[in-house]
PDB file of C-alpha atoms in Angstrom:
ATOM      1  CA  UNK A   1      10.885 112.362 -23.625  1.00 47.00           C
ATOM      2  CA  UNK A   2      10.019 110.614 -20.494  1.00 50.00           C
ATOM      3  CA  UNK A   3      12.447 113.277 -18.554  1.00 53.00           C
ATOM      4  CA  UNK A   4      10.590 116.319 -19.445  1.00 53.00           C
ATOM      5  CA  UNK A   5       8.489 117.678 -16.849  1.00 49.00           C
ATOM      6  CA  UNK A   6       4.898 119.746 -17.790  1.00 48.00           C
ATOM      7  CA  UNK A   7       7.407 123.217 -17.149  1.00 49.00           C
ATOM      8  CA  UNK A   8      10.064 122.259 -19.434  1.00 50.00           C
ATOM      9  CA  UNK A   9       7.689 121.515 -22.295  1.00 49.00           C
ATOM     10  CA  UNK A  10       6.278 124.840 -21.973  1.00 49.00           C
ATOM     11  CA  UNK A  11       2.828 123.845 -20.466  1.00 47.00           C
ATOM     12  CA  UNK A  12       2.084 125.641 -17.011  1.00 46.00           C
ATOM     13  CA  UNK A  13       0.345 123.806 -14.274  1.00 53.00           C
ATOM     14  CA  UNK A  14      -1.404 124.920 -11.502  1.00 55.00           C
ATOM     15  CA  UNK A  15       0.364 124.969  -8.067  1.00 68.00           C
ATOM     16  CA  UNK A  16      -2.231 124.317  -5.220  1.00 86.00           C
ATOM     17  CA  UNK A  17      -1.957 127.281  -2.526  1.00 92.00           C
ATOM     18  CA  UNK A  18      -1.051 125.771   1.079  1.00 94.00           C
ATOM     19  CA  UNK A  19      -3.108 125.519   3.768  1.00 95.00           C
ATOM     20  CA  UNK A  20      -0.923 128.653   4.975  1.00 94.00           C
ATOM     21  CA  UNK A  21      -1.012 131.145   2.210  1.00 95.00           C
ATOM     22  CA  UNK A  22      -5.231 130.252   1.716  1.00 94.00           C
ATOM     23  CA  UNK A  23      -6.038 130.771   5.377  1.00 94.00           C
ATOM     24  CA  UNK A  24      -3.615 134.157   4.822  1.00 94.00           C
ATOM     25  CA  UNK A  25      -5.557 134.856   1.498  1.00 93.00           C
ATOM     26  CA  UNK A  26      -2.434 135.472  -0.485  1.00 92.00           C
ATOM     27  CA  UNK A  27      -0.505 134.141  -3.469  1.00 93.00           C
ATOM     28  CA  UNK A  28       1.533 130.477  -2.736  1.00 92.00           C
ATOM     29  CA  UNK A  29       4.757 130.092  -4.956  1.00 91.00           C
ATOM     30  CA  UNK A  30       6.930 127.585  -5.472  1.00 88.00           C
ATOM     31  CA  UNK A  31       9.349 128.961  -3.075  1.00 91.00           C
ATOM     32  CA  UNK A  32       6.510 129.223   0.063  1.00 94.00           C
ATOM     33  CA  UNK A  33       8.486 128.247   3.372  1.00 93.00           C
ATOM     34  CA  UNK A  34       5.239 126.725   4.528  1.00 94.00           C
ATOM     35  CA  UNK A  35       3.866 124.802   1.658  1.00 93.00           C
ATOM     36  CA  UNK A  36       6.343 121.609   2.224  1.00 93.00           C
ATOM     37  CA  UNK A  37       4.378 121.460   6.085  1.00 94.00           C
ATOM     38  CA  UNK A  38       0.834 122.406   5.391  1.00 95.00           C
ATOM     39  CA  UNK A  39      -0.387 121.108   2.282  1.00 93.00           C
ATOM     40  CA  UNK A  40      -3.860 122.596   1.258  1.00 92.00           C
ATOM     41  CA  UNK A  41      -5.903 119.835   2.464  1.00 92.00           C
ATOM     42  CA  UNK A  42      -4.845 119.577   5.697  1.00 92.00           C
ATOM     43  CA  UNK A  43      -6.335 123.229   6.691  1.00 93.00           C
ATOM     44  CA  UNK A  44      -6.733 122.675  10.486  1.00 94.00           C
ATOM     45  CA  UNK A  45      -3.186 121.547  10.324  1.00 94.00           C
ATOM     46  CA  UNK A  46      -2.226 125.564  10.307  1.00 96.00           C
ATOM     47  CA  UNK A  47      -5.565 127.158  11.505  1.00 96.00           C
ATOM     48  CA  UNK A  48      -4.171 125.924  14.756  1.00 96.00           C
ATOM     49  CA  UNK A  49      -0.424 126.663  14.546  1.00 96.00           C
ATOM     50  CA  UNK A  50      -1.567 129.807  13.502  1.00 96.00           C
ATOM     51  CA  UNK A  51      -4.107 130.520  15.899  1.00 96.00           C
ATOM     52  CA  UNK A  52      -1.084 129.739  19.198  1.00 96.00           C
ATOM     53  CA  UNK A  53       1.681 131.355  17.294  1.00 96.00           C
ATOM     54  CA  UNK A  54       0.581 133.360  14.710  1.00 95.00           C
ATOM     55  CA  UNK A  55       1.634 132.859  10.980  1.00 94.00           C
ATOM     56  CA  UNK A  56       5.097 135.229  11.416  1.00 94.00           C
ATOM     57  CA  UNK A  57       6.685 133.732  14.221  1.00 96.00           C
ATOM     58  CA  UNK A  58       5.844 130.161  12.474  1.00 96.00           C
ATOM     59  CA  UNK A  59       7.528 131.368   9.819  1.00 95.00           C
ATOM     60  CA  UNK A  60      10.678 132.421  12.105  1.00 96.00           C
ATOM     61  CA  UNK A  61      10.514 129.334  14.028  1.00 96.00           C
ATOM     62  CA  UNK A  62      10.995 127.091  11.179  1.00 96.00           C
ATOM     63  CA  UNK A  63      13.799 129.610   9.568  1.00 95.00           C
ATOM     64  CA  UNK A  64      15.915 129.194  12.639  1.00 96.00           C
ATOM     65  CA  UNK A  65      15.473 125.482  12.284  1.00 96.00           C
ATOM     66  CA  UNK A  66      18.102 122.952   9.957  1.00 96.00           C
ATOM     67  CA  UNK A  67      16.219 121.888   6.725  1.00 93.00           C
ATOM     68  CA  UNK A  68      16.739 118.356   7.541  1.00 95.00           C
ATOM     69  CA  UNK A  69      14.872 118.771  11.003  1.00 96.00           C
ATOM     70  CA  UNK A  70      11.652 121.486  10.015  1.00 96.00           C
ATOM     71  CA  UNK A  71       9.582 118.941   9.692  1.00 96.00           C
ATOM     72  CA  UNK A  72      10.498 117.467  13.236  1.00 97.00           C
ATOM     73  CA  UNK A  73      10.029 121.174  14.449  1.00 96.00           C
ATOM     74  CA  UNK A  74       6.506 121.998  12.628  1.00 97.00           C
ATOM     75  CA  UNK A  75       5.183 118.363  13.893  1.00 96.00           C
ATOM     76  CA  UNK A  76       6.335 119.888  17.455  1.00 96.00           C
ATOM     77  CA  UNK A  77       4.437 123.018  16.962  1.00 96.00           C
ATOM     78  CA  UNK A  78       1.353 121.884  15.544  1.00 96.00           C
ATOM     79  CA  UNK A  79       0.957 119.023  18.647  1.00 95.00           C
ATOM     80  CA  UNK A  80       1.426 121.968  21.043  1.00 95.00           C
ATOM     81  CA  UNK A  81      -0.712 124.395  19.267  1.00 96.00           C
ATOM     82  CA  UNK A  82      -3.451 121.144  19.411  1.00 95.00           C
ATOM     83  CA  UNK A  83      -2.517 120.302  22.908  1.00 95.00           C
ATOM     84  CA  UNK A  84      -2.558 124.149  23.477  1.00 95.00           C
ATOM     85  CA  UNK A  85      -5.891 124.787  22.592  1.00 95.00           C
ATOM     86  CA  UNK A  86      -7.467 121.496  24.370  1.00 94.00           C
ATOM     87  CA  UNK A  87      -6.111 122.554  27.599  1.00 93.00           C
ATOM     88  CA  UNK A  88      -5.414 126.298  27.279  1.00 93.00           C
ATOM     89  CA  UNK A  89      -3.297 126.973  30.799  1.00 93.00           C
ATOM     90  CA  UNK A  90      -0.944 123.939  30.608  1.00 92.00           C
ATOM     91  CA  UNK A  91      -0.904 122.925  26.766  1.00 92.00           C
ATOM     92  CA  UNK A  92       1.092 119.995  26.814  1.00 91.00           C
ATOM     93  CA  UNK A  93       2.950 120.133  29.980  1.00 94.00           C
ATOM     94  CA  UNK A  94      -0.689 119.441  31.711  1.00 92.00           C
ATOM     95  CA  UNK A  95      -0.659 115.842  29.335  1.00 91.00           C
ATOM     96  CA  UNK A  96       2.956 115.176  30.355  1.00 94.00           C
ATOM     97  CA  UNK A  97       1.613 115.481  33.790  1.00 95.00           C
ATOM     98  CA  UNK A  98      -1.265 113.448  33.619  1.00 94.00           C
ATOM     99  CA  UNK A  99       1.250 110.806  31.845  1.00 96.00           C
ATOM    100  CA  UNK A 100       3.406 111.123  34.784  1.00 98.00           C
ATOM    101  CA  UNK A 101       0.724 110.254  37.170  1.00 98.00           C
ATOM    102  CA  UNK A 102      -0.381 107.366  35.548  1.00 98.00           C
ATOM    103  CA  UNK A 103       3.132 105.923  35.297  1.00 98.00           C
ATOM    104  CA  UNK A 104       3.671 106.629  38.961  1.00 98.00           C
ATOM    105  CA  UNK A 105      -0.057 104.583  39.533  1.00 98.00           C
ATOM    106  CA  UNK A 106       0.924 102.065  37.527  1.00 98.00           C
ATOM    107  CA  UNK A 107       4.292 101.531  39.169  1.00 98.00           C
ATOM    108  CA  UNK A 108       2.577 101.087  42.347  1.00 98.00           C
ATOM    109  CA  UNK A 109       0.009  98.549  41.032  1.00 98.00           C
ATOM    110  CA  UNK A 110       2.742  96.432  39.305  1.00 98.00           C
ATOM    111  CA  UNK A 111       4.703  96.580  42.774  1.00 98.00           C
ATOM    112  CA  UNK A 112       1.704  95.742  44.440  1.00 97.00           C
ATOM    113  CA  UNK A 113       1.193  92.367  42.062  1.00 98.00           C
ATOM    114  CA  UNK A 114       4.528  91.166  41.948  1.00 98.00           C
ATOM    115  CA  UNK A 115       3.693  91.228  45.939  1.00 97.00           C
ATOM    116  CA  UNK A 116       0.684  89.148  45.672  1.00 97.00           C
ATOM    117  CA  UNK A 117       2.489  87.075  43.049  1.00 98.00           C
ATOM    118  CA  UNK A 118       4.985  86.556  45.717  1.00 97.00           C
ATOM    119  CA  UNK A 119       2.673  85.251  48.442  1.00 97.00           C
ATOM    120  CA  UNK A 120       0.652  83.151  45.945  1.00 96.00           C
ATOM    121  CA  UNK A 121       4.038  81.225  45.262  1.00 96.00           C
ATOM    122  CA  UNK A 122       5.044  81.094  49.027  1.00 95.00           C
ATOM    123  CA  UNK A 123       1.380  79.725  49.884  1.00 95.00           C
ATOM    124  CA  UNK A 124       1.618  77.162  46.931  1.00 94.00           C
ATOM    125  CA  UNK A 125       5.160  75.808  47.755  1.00 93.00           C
ATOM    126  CA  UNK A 126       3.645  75.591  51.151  1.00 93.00           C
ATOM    127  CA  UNK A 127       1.181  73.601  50.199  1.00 92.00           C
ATOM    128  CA  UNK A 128       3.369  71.210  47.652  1.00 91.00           C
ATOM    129  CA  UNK A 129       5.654  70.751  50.959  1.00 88.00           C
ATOM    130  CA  UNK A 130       2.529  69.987  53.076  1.00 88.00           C
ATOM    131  CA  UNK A 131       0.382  67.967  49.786  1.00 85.00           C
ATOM    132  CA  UNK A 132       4.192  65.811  49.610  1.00 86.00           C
ATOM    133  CA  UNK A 133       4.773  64.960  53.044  1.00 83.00           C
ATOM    134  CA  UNK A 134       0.632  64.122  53.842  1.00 69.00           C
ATOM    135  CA  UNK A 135       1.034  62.037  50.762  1.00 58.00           C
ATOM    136  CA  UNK A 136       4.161  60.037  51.839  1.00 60.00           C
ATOM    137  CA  UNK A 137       2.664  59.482  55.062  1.00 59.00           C
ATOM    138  CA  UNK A 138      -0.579  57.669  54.280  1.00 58.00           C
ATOM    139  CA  UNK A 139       1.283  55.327  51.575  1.00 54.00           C
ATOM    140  CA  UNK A 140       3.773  54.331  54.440  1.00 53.00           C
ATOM    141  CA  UNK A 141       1.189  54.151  57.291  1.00 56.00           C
ATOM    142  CA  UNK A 142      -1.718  52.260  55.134  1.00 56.00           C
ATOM    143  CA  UNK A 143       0.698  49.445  54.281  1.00 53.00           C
ATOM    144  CA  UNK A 144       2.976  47.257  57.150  1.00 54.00           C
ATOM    145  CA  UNK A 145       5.491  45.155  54.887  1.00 52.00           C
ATOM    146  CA  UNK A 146       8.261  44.993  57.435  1.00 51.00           C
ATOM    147  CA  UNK A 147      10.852  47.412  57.649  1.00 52.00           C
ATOM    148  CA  UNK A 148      12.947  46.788  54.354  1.00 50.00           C
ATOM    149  CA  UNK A 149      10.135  47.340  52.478  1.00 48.00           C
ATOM    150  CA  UNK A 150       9.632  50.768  53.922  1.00 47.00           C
ATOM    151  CA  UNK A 151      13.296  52.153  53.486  1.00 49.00           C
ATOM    152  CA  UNK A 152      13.289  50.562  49.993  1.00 52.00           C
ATOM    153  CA  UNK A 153       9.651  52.065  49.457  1.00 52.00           C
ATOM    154  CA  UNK A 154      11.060  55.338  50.503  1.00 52.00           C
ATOM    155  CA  UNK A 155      14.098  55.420  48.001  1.00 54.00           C
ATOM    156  CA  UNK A 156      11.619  54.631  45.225  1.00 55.00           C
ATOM    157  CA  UNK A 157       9.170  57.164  45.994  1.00 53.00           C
ATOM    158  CA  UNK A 158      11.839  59.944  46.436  1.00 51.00           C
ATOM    159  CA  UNK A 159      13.213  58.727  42.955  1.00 52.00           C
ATOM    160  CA  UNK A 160      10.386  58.936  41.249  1.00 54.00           C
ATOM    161  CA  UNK A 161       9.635  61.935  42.693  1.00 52.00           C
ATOM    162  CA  UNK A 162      12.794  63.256  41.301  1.00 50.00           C
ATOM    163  CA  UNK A 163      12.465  62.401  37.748  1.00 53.00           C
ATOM    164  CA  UNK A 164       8.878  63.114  37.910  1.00 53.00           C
ATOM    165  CA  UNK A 165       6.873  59.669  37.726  1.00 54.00           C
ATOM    166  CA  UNK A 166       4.001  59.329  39.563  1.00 54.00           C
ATOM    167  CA  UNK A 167       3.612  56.868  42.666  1.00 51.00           C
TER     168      UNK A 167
END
C-alpha cells in the first residue's frame, strides 16, 4: 500500500497553478512547460522574465533548450531579465563591465603592493646587513684580548650566527 500515490487510489488532489499560468490567469496542468521553473510562490521569479521577454518567447526559449540544461537556461533568463530591469540600457553586460573594471583596479593595487612589499624586504635586509656588521664591530672593538682571541671570537660569532644562537 505504501506505493500507491493519492491518483492511483482514486482521490484527486489539487495541483498548485505556477507562478506562470497565475500571472497569465489560465489553467496549469500537469504537463505546463513552465511549472518545473516557476513554482507559484516564487511570483516575481516570472513577473520579470515575463516582463523582458514576454511569456511566448520564454516558452520558445526553453523548448529549443535540452531537458537536462532548462533549468541552466531559465536561471540565465531570469538573472538577465533582473539585471535587465535594474539597469535597462546595458542589462547585464553593464555588471560584467563594472566587474571588469574592478578586476583591472584591483590588479593594479595588488601590483602596486607586491612593489611596496618588495622595497620593505630590500630596506629590512638592508638593515639586518647594516644591524650585523654594527653589531660585530662594537663586540670586537669594546674588548682587546690579543689577536687570537679575535679570529677565534670571529669564528664563534659567525657560527652561532649560522645555527642561530645568540652572542
Amino acid at each position: 500500500m505504501g506505493s500507491q500515490t493519492p491518483a492511483r487510489l482514486g482521490i484527486r488532489t489539487h495541483h498548485q497553478p505556477c507562478a506562470a499560468c497565475r500571472m497569465l490567469r489560465r489553467r496549469c496542468d500537469s504537463n505546463c512547460i513552465l511549472a518545473p521553473y516557476f513554482p507559484g510562490d516564487e511570483p516575481d521569479k516570472f513577473a520579470g522574465v515575463h516582463k523582458v521577454f514576454g511569456a511566448s518567447n520564454v516558452i520558445k526559449m526553453i523548448q529549443m533548450v535540452e531537458e537536462t540544461n532548462r533549468e541552466d537556461a531559465v536561471k540565465a533568463l531570469v538573472y538577465e531579465a533582473r539585471a535587465r530591469l535594474r539597469d535597462p540600457v546595458y542589462g547585464s553586460t553593464g555588471t560584467i563591465f563594472q566587474l571588469q573594471k574592478m578586476v583591472q583596479y584591483l590588479k593594479l593595487q595588488l601590483k602596486s603592493t607586491n612593489a611596496r612589499v618588495l622595497e620593505l624586504q630590500q630596506q629590512k635586509d638592508q638593515l639586518l646587513g647594516i644591524f650585523m656588521n654594527v653589531d660585530h664591530l662594537d663586540v670586537l672593538s669594546s674588548v682587546d684580548h690579543g689577536p687570537s682571541f679575535s679570529l677565534d671570537y670571529e669564528d664563534s660569532m659567525a657560527s652561532n650566527l649560522l645555527i642561530g644562537k645568540p652572542h
